[in-house]
Coordinates of C-alpha atoms in Angstrom, one line a residue:
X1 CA 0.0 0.0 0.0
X2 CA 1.7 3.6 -1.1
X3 CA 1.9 6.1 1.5
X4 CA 2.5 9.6 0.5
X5 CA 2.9 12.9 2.9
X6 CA 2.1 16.1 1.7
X7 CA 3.7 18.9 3.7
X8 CA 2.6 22.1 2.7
X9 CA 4.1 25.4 3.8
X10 CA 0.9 28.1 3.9
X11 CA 1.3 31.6 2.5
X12 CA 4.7 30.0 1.4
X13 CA 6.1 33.4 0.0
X14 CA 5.2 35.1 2.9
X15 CA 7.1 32.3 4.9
X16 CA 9.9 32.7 3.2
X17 CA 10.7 36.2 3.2
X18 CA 10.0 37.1 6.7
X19 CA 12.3 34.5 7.2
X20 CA 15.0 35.9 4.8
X21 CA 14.3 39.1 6.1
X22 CA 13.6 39.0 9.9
X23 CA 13.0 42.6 10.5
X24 CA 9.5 42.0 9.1
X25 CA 8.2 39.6 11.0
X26 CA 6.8 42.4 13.7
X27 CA 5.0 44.0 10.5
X28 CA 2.1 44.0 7.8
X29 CA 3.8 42.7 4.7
X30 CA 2.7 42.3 1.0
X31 CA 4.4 41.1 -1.7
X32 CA 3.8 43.4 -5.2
X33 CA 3.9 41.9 -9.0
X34 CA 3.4 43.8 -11.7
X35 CA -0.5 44.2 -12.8
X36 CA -2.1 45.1 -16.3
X37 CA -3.0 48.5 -14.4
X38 CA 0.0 48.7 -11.9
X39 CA 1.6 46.9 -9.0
X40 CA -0.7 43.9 -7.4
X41 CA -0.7 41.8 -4.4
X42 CA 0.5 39.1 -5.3
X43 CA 0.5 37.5 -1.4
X44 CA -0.1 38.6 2.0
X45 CA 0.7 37.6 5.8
X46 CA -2.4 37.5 8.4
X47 CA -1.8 41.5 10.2
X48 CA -2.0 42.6 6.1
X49 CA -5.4 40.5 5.7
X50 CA -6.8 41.6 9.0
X51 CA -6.7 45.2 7.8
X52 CA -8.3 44.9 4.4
X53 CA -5.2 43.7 2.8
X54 CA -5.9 41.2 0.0
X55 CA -4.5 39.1 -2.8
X56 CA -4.5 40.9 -6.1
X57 CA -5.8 44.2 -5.2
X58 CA -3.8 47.2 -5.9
X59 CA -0.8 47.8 -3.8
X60 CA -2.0 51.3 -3.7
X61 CA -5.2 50.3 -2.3
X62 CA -3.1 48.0 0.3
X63 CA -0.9 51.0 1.2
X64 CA -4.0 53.1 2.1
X65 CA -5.4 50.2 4.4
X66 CA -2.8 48.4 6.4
X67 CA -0.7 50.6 8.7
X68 CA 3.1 49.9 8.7
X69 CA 2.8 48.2 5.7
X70 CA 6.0 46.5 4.2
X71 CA 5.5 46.2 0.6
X72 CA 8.3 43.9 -0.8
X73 CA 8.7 42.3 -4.6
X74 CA 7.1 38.5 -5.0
X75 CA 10.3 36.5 -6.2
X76 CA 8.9 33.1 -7.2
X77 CA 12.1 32.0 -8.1
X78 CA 13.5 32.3 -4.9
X79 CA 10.5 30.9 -3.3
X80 CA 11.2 27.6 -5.7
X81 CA 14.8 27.7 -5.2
X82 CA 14.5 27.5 -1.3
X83 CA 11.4 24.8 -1.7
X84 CA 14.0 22.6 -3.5
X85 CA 16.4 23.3 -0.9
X86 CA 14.1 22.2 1.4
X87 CA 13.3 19.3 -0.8
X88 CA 16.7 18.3 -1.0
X89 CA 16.8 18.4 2.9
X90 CA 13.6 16.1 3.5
X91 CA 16.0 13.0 1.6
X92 CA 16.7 12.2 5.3
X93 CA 12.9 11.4 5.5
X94 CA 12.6 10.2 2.0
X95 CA 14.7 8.9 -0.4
X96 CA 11.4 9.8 -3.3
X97 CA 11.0 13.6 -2.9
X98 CA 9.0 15.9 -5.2
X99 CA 7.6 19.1 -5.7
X100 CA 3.8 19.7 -6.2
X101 CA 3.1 20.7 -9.4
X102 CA 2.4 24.3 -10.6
X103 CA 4.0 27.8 -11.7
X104 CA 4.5 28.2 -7.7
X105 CA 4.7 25.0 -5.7
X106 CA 3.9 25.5 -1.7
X107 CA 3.9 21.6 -0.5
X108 CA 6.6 18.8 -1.3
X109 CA 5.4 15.1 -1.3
X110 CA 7.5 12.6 0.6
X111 CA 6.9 8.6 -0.5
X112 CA 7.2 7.3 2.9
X113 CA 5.7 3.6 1.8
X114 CA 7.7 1.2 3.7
X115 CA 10.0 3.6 5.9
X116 CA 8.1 3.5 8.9
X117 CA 10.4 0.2 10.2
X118 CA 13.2 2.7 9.6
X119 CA 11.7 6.3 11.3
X120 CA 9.3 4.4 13.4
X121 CA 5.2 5.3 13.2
X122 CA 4.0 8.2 10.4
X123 CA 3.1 10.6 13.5
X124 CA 6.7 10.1 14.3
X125 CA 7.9 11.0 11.1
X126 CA 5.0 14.0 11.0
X127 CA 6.8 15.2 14.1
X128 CA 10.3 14.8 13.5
X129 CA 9.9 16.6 10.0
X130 CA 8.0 19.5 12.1
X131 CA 10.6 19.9 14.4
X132 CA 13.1 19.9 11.6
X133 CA 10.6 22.8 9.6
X134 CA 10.2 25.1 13.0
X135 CA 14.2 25.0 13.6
X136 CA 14.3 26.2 9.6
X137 CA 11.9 28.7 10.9
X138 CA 8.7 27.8 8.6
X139 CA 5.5 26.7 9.8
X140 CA 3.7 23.4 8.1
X141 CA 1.1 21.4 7.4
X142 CA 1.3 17.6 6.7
X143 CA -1.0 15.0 6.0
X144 CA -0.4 11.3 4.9
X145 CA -2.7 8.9 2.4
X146 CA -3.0 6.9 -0.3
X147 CA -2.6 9.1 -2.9
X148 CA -0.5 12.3 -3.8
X149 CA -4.2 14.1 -4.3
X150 CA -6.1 13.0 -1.1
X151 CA -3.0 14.0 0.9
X152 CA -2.6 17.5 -0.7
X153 CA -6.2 17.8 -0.4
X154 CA -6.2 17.1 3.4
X155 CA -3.1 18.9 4.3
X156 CA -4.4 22.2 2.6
X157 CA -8.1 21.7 3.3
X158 CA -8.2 19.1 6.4
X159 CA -9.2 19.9 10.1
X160 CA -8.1 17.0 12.2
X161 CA -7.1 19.1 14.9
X162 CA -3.6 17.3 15.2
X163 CA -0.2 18.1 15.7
X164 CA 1.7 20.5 17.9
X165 CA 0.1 24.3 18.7
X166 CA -2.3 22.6 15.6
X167 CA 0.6 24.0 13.2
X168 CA 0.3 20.5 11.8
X169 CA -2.7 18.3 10.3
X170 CA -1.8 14.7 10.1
X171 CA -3.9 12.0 9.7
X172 CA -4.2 8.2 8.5
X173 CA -6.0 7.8 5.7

């Protein structure tokens, strides 16, 4: 039976810049594009959103909302280079690593299928792969099944009200 865990890293751009750029961690941050009619939003943390900050208005529109806002440029090749960083680093977990598909992957898919003799249970694994994400300074989201899609589904979408400070959904499906 195939085992696959999804570990998805929400608001993934966000994640990574406050972590690349500490100093705005204690701020609202937005991340521009470039827009048919001007800068966009192209993502934003939770302080951002809880003012009226959104994805794909105008950054104009965001400046006039959220106070302190730090506006900073959306790199999605950065945000892909350190997700296959990150990949590269979860071949202690996995030996089968990928990427999600799409222009800007958030979530890397471990096979774990037969590797729980070797890292003990799947919660076990779920927890040491947490630990290792919080010390890199990213929250996740994980969730094991059957199938690459029913674990992506449940890690994005799933509320199984697991896992440490629920920074983590893992279930057995």
């Amino acid at each position: 039976m195939t085992r696959i865990l999804c570990l998805w890293l929400p608001n993934w751009p966000i994640q990574r810049i406050t972590r690349s750029q500490p100093e705005l961690k204690s701020r609202a941050v937005v991340l521009e594009a470039p827009g048919q009619r001007g800068s966009r939003v192209a993502a934003c943390c939770a302080a951002a959103a809880g003012q009226g900050g959104r994805v794909d208005m105008p950054v104009a529109a965001a400046r006039a909302l959220v106070r302190r806002l730090a506006v900073t440029r959306h790199d999605p090749a950065a945000d892909a280079r350190e997700l296959r960083r990150l990949a590269a680093a979860c071949e202690r977990f996995s030996p089968c690593v990928a990427l999600e598909e799409g222009d800007e992957p958030e979530s890397l898919l471990l096979d774990i299928t037969n590797l729980t003799h070797l890292l003990g249970s799947e919660a076990e694994l779920a927890a040491k792969m947490e630990q290792f994400f919080a010390a890199e300074g990213y929250r996740t989201q994980m969730a094991v099944a059957e199938t690459v899609g029913l674990a992506w589904a449940v890690a994005h979408f799933g509320d199984w009200g697991l896992g440490a400070g629920g920074s983590r959904n893992q279930a057995r499906l």
